[in-house]
């Protein structure tokens, strides 16, 4: 009886770990769907770091700089990432606590940060559109996008990069579209 009881608890724990891994690989798959070459290299590096891919032995030990994407609109600087490493770097290293953070609710996708704590409606709609467009919900209508201050974000202990929890947020619903007028610059 004791052996079966402990076995059941162990199996339930393993099922939860497997669900988290599946969620992670679904996020990676969605990020690869919208990735360009440099984003794919970042994703490959992430998979190397977590032991999912085997690194070939090289003598170069240079730390690669994480690239981000930026847009300037009406004097506001909007920055976003397209994969987990970029999202994690953006949200916890690059952004200031007073910046506003956006992410598509219930979808894997981009973290978007604008350099103000009180964005106007136009900036909120642009940021929400970017967060929705660079997510799995890009072909959906009325995608919910959560936004809050960066200081309200928290890394989830033991979780892969890019996975966060947040509080004090608001939600906006938006129909994502590709805005060709925005001049996106890689930094």
PDB file of C-alpha atoms in Angstrom:
ATOM      1  CA  UNK A   1       0.000   0.000   0.000  1.00  0.00           C
ATOM      2  CA  UNK A   2       2.728   2.493   0.975  1.00  0.00           C
ATOM      3  CA  UNK A   3       4.700   1.757  -2.186  1.00  0.00           C
ATOM      4  CA  UNK A   4       1.660   2.373  -4.411  1.00  0.00           C
ATOM      5  CA  UNK A   5       0.736   5.556  -2.543  1.00  0.00           C
ATOM      6  CA  UNK A   6       4.243   6.972  -2.937  1.00  0.00           C
ATOM      7  CA  UNK A   7       4.306   5.810  -6.547  1.00  0.00           C
ATOM      8  CA  UNK A   8       1.083   7.672  -7.290  1.00  0.00           C
ATOM      9  CA  UNK A   9       2.459  10.911  -5.812  1.00  0.00           C
ATOM     10  CA  UNK A  10       5.661  10.511  -7.847  1.00  0.00           C
ATOM     11  CA  UNK A  11       3.732   9.879 -11.078  1.00  0.00           C
ATOM     12  CA  UNK A  12       1.522  12.946 -10.487  1.00  0.00           C
ATOM     13  CA  UNK A  13       4.652  15.050  -9.950  1.00  0.00           C
ATOM     14  CA  UNK A  14       6.197  13.701 -13.173  1.00  0.00           C
ATOM     15  CA  UNK A  15       2.992  14.435 -15.097  1.00  0.00           C
ATOM     16  CA  UNK A  16       3.098  18.069 -13.893  1.00  0.00           C
ATOM     17  CA  UNK A  17       6.761  18.383 -14.950  1.00  0.00           C
ATOM     18  CA  UNK A  18       5.896  16.909 -18.365  1.00  0.00           C
ATOM     19  CA  UNK A  19       3.055  19.431 -18.778  1.00  0.00           C
ATOM     20  CA  UNK A  20       5.461  22.293 -17.996  1.00  0.00           C
ATOM     21  CA  UNK A  21       7.980  20.939 -20.523  1.00  0.00           C
ATOM     22  CA  UNK A  22       5.250  20.619 -23.160  1.00  0.00           C
ATOM     23  CA  UNK A  23       4.172  24.207 -22.482  1.00  0.00           C
ATOM     24  CA  UNK A  24       7.801  25.332 -22.860  1.00  0.00           C
ATOM     25  CA  UNK A  25       8.272  23.533 -26.180  1.00  0.00           C
ATOM     26  CA  UNK A  26       4.979  24.908 -27.502  1.00  0.00           C
ATOM     27  CA  UNK A  27       6.327  28.394 -26.710  1.00  0.00           C
ATOM     28  CA  UNK A  28       9.586  27.610 -28.529  1.00  0.00           C
ATOM     29  CA  UNK A  29       7.634  26.318 -31.543  1.00  0.00           C
ATOM     30  CA  UNK A  30       5.543  29.499 -31.691  1.00  0.00           C
ATOM     31  CA  UNK A  31       8.648  31.663 -31.378  1.00  0.00           C
ATOM     32  CA  UNK A  32      10.324  29.811 -34.248  1.00  0.00           C
ATOM     33  CA  UNK A  33       7.276  30.486 -36.442  1.00  0.00           C
ATOM     34  CA  UNK A  34       7.930  34.260 -36.295  1.00  0.00           C
ATOM     35  CA  UNK A  35      11.719  34.171 -35.896  1.00  0.00           C
ATOM     36  CA  UNK A  36      14.285  35.564 -38.272  1.00  0.00           C
ATOM     37  CA  UNK A  37      17.830  34.165 -38.443  1.00  0.00           C
ATOM     38  CA  UNK A  38      19.229  35.992 -35.397  1.00  0.00           C
ATOM     39  CA  UNK A  39      16.159  35.069 -33.313  1.00  0.00           C
ATOM     40  CA  UNK A  40      16.595  31.408 -34.291  1.00  0.00           C
ATOM     41  CA  UNK A  41      20.227  31.583 -33.131  1.00  0.00           C
ATOM     42  CA  UNK A  42      19.051  32.985 -29.770  1.00  0.00           C
ATOM     43  CA  UNK A  43      16.565  30.132 -29.439  1.00  0.00           C
ATOM     44  CA  UNK A  44      19.300  27.639 -30.278  1.00  0.00           C
ATOM     45  CA  UNK A  45      21.523  29.164 -27.574  1.00  0.00           C
ATOM     46  CA  UNK A  46      18.674  28.880 -25.072  1.00  0.00           C
ATOM     47  CA  UNK A  47      18.229  25.198 -25.927  1.00  0.00           C
ATOM     48  CA  UNK A  48      21.998  24.704 -25.491  1.00  0.00           C
ATOM     49  CA  UNK A  49      21.922  26.422 -22.084  1.00  0.00           C
ATOM     50  CA  UNK A  50      19.124  24.180 -20.809  1.00  0.00           C
ATOM     51  CA  UNK A  51      20.718  20.983 -22.114  1.00  0.00           C
ATOM     52  CA  UNK A  52      18.140  20.182 -24.784  1.00  0.00           C
ATOM     53  CA  UNK A  53      20.790  20.438 -27.505  1.00  0.00           C
ATOM     54  CA  UNK A  54      24.353  19.238 -27.208  1.00  0.00           C
ATOM     55  CA  UNK A  55      26.987  21.916 -27.679  1.00  0.00           C
ATOM     56  CA  UNK A  56      29.905  21.243 -29.923  1.00  0.00           C
ATOM     57  CA  UNK A  57      33.224  21.995 -28.294  1.00  0.00           C
ATOM     58  CA  UNK A  58      34.531  25.380 -29.398  1.00  0.00           C
ATOM     59  CA  UNK A  59      37.310  27.557 -28.224  1.00  0.00           C
ATOM     60  CA  UNK A  60      35.325  30.773 -28.542  1.00  0.00           C
ATOM     61  CA  UNK A  61      33.740  31.625 -25.208  1.00  0.00           C
ATOM     62  CA  UNK A  62      32.340  35.006 -26.230  1.00  0.00           C
ATOM     63  CA  UNK A  63      29.038  35.860 -24.605  1.00  0.00           C
ATOM     64  CA  UNK A  64      26.577  36.816 -27.307  1.00  0.00           C
ATOM     65  CA  UNK A  65      24.662  40.037 -26.838  1.00  0.00           C
ATOM     66  CA  UNK A  66      20.889  39.646 -26.753  1.00  0.00           C
ATOM     67  CA  UNK A  67      19.215  41.548 -29.576  1.00  0.00           C
ATOM     68  CA  UNK A  68      15.925  43.376 -29.105  1.00  0.00           C
ATOM     69  CA  UNK A  69      13.587  45.281 -31.424  1.00  0.00           C
ATOM     70  CA  UNK A  70      12.622  48.950 -31.052  1.00  0.00           C
ATOM     71  CA  UNK A  71      10.171  51.434 -32.474  1.00  0.00           C
ATOM     72  CA  UNK A  72       9.925  55.150 -31.763  1.00  0.00           C
ATOM     73  CA  UNK A  73       6.379  56.578 -31.759  1.00  0.00           C
ATOM     74  CA  UNK A  74       5.486  60.127 -30.660  1.00  0.00           C
ATOM     75  CA  UNK A  75       8.625  60.362 -28.515  1.00  0.00           C
ATOM     76  CA  UNK A  76       8.003  57.036 -26.765  1.00  0.00           C
ATOM     77  CA  UNK A  77      10.468  54.186 -27.158  1.00  0.00           C
ATOM     78  CA  UNK A  78       8.761  50.803 -27.582  1.00  0.00           C
ATOM     79  CA  UNK A  79      11.014  47.754 -27.196  1.00  0.00           C
ATOM     80  CA  UNK A  80      10.089  44.096 -27.655  1.00  0.00           C
ATOM     81  CA  UNK A  81      11.572  40.617 -27.876  1.00  0.00           C
ATOM     82  CA  UNK A  82      10.529  37.662 -30.000  1.00  0.00           C
ATOM     83  CA  UNK A  83      11.850  34.726 -27.954  1.00  0.00           C
ATOM     84  CA  UNK A  84      12.304  33.637 -24.329  1.00  0.00           C
ATOM     85  CA  UNK A  85      15.864  34.944 -23.913  1.00  0.00           C
ATOM     86  CA  UNK A  86      14.971  38.310 -25.405  1.00  0.00           C
ATOM     87  CA  UNK A  87      11.785  38.515 -23.331  1.00  0.00           C
ATOM     88  CA  UNK A  88      13.589  37.670 -20.102  1.00  0.00           C
ATOM     89  CA  UNK A  89      16.419  40.127 -20.820  1.00  0.00           C
ATOM     90  CA  UNK A  90      13.940  42.853 -21.776  1.00  0.00           C
ATOM     91  CA  UNK A  91      11.662  42.406 -18.764  1.00  0.00           C
ATOM     92  CA  UNK A  92      14.247  41.983 -16.009  1.00  0.00           C
ATOM     93  CA  UNK A  93      17.517  43.555 -17.205  1.00  0.00           C
ATOM     94  CA  UNK A  94      16.724  46.188 -19.826  1.00  0.00           C
ATOM     95  CA  UNK A  95      13.429  47.722 -18.675  1.00  0.00           C
ATOM     96  CA  UNK A  96      13.105  50.199 -15.815  1.00  0.00           C
ATOM     97  CA  UNK A  97      10.617  49.658 -13.006  1.00  0.00           C
ATOM     98  CA  UNK A  98       8.530  52.633 -14.159  1.00  0.00           C
ATOM     99  CA  UNK A  99       8.098  51.293 -17.726  1.00  0.00           C
ATOM    100  CA  UNK A 100       4.870  49.653 -18.874  1.00  0.00           C
ATOM    101  CA  UNK A 101       4.934  45.985 -19.901  1.00  0.00           C
ATOM    102  CA  UNK A 102       2.540  44.221 -22.330  1.00  0.00           C
ATOM    103  CA  UNK A 103       1.900  40.529 -23.107  1.00  0.00           C
ATOM    104  CA  UNK A 104      -0.832  38.608 -24.932  1.00  0.00           C
ATOM    105  CA  UNK A 105      -2.973  36.847 -22.330  1.00  0.00           C
ATOM    106  CA  UNK A 106      -3.153  33.035 -22.563  1.00  0.00           C
ATOM    107  CA  UNK A 107      -0.736  32.967 -25.532  1.00  0.00           C
ATOM    108  CA  UNK A 108       2.990  32.491 -25.781  1.00  0.00           C
ATOM    109  CA  UNK A 109       4.512  35.558 -27.365  1.00  0.00           C
ATOM    110  CA  UNK A 110       6.464  38.766 -27.156  1.00  0.00           C
ATOM    111  CA  UNK A 111       7.008  40.934 -24.149  1.00  0.00           C
ATOM    112  CA  UNK A 112       6.605  44.590 -25.117  1.00  0.00           C
ATOM    113  CA  UNK A 113       7.880  47.486 -22.988  1.00  0.00           C
ATOM    114  CA  UNK A 114       7.240  51.191 -23.465  1.00  0.00           C
ATOM    115  CA  UNK A 115       9.327  53.758 -21.585  1.00  0.00           C
ATOM    116  CA  UNK A 116       6.528  55.426 -19.627  1.00  0.00           C
ATOM    117  CA  UNK A 117       4.328  54.609 -16.658  1.00  0.00           C
ATOM    118  CA  UNK A 118       1.279  56.386 -18.125  1.00  0.00           C
ATOM    119  CA  UNK A 119       0.998  55.644 -21.842  1.00  0.00           C
ATOM    120  CA  UNK A 120      -1.752  57.334 -23.811  1.00  0.00           C
ATOM    121  CA  UNK A 121      -4.431  55.340 -25.663  1.00  0.00           C
ATOM    122  CA  UNK A 122      -2.555  55.412 -28.972  1.00  0.00           C
ATOM    123  CA  UNK A 123       0.625  53.987 -27.404  1.00  0.00           C
ATOM    124  CA  UNK A 124      -1.379  51.355 -25.496  1.00  0.00           C
ATOM    125  CA  UNK A 125      -3.030  50.211 -28.737  1.00  0.00           C
ATOM    126  CA  UNK A 126       0.304  50.076 -30.613  1.00  0.00           C
ATOM    127  CA  UNK A 127       1.998  48.093 -27.830  1.00  0.00           C
ATOM    128  CA  UNK A 128      -0.982  45.764 -27.440  1.00  0.00           C
ATOM    129  CA  UNK A 129      -1.012  45.195 -31.192  1.00  0.00           C
ATOM    130  CA  UNK A 130       2.692  44.286 -31.166  1.00  0.00           C
ATOM    131  CA  UNK A 131       2.196  41.889 -28.241  1.00  0.00           C
ATOM    132  CA  UNK A 132      -0.791  40.253 -29.954  1.00  0.00           C
ATOM    133  CA  UNK A 133       0.767  40.150 -33.428  1.00  0.00           C
ATOM    134  CA  UNK A 134       3.975  38.475 -32.206  1.00  0.00           C
ATOM    135  CA  UNK A 135       2.056  35.756 -30.353  1.00  0.00           C
ATOM    136  CA  UNK A 136       0.146  32.617 -31.280  1.00  0.00           C
ATOM    137  CA  UNK A 137      -2.995  34.758 -31.359  1.00  0.00           C
ATOM    138  CA  UNK A 138      -1.798  36.754 -34.362  1.00  0.00           C
ATOM    139  CA  UNK A 139      -4.532  35.324 -36.619  1.00  0.00           C
ATOM    140  CA  UNK A 140      -7.286  35.591 -34.014  1.00  0.00           C
ATOM    141  CA  UNK A 141      -9.667  38.436 -33.385  1.00  0.00           C
ATOM    142  CA  UNK A 142     -10.171  40.234 -30.106  1.00  0.00           C
ATOM    143  CA  UNK A 143      -6.948  39.010 -28.470  1.00  0.00           C
ATOM    144  CA  UNK A 144      -6.704  39.940 -24.768  1.00  0.00           C
ATOM    145  CA  UNK A 145      -3.460  41.723 -23.886  1.00  0.00           C
ATOM    146  CA  UNK A 146      -2.466  42.314 -20.268  1.00  0.00           C
ATOM    147  CA  UNK A 147      -0.358  45.301 -19.293  1.00  0.00           C
ATOM    148  CA  UNK A 148       1.178  46.518 -16.050  1.00  0.00           C
ATOM    149  CA  UNK A 149       4.243  48.303 -14.733  1.00  0.00           C
ATOM    150  CA  UNK A 150       7.535  46.413 -14.923  1.00  0.00           C
ATOM    151  CA  UNK A 151       7.854  46.680 -11.130  1.00  0.00           C
ATOM    152  CA  UNK A 152       4.769  44.416 -10.869  1.00  0.00           C
ATOM    153  CA  UNK A 153       6.501  41.573 -12.770  1.00  0.00           C
ATOM    154  CA  UNK A 154       8.097  38.634 -11.006  1.00  0.00           C
ATOM    155  CA  UNK A 155      10.196  35.755 -12.290  1.00  0.00           C
ATOM    156  CA  UNK A 156       8.691  32.382 -11.544  1.00  0.00           C
ATOM    157  CA  UNK A 157      11.168  30.447  -9.418  1.00  0.00           C
ATOM    158  CA  UNK A 158      12.537  27.449 -11.289  1.00  0.00           C
ATOM    159  CA  UNK A 159      10.751  28.345 -14.538  1.00  0.00           C
ATOM    160  CA  UNK A 160      12.397  28.734 -17.934  1.00  0.00           C
ATOM    161  CA  UNK A 161      13.303  32.248 -19.133  1.00  0.00           C
ATOM    162  CA  UNK A 162      10.437  34.407 -20.345  1.00  0.00           C
ATOM    163  CA  UNK A 163       7.839  32.931 -17.962  1.00  0.00           C
ATOM    164  CA  UNK A 164       6.610  35.540 -15.477  1.00  0.00           C
ATOM    165  CA  UNK A 165       3.832  36.290 -13.049  1.00  0.00           C
ATOM    166  CA  UNK A 166       2.388  39.764 -12.568  1.00  0.00           C
ATOM    167  CA  UNK A 167      -0.109  41.717 -10.513  1.00  0.00           C
ATOM    168  CA  UNK A 168      -1.977  45.039 -10.730  1.00  0.00           C
ATOM    169  CA  UNK A 169      -2.664  44.625 -14.428  1.00  0.00           C
ATOM    170  CA  UNK A 170      -5.265  45.816 -16.904  1.00  0.00           C
ATOM    171  CA  UNK A 171      -6.494  44.050 -20.026  1.00  0.00           C
ATOM    172  CA  UNK A 172      -7.207  45.435 -23.484  1.00  0.00           C
ATOM    173  CA  UNK A 173      -8.764  43.479 -26.371  1.00  0.00           C
ATOM    174  CA  UNK A 174      -7.290  44.047 -29.813  1.00  0.00           C
ATOM    175  CA  UNK A 175      -7.511  42.649 -33.344  1.00  0.00           C
ATOM    176  CA  UNK A 176      -3.840  42.129 -34.298  1.00  0.00           C
ATOM    177  CA  UNK A 177      -2.535  43.279 -37.668  1.00  0.00           C
ATOM    178  CA  UNK A 178       0.867  43.907 -39.196  1.00  0.00           C
ATOM    179  CA  UNK A 179       1.508  47.648 -39.086  1.00  0.00           C
ATOM    180  CA  UNK A 180       3.836  48.273 -42.020  1.00  0.00           C
ATOM    181  CA  UNK A 181       4.181  51.976 -41.171  1.00  0.00           C
ATOM    182  CA  UNK A 182       6.179  51.196 -38.019  1.00  0.00           C
ATOM    183  CA  UNK A 183       9.920  51.222 -38.598  1.00  0.00           C
ATOM    184  CA  UNK A 184      11.169  48.317 -36.466  1.00  0.00           C
ATOM    185  CA  UNK A 185      14.895  48.501 -35.701  1.00  0.00           C
ATOM    186  CA  UNK A 186      16.962  45.659 -34.269  1.00  0.00           C
ATOM    187  CA  UNK A 187      19.255  46.755 -31.410  1.00  0.00           C
TER     188      UNK A 187
END
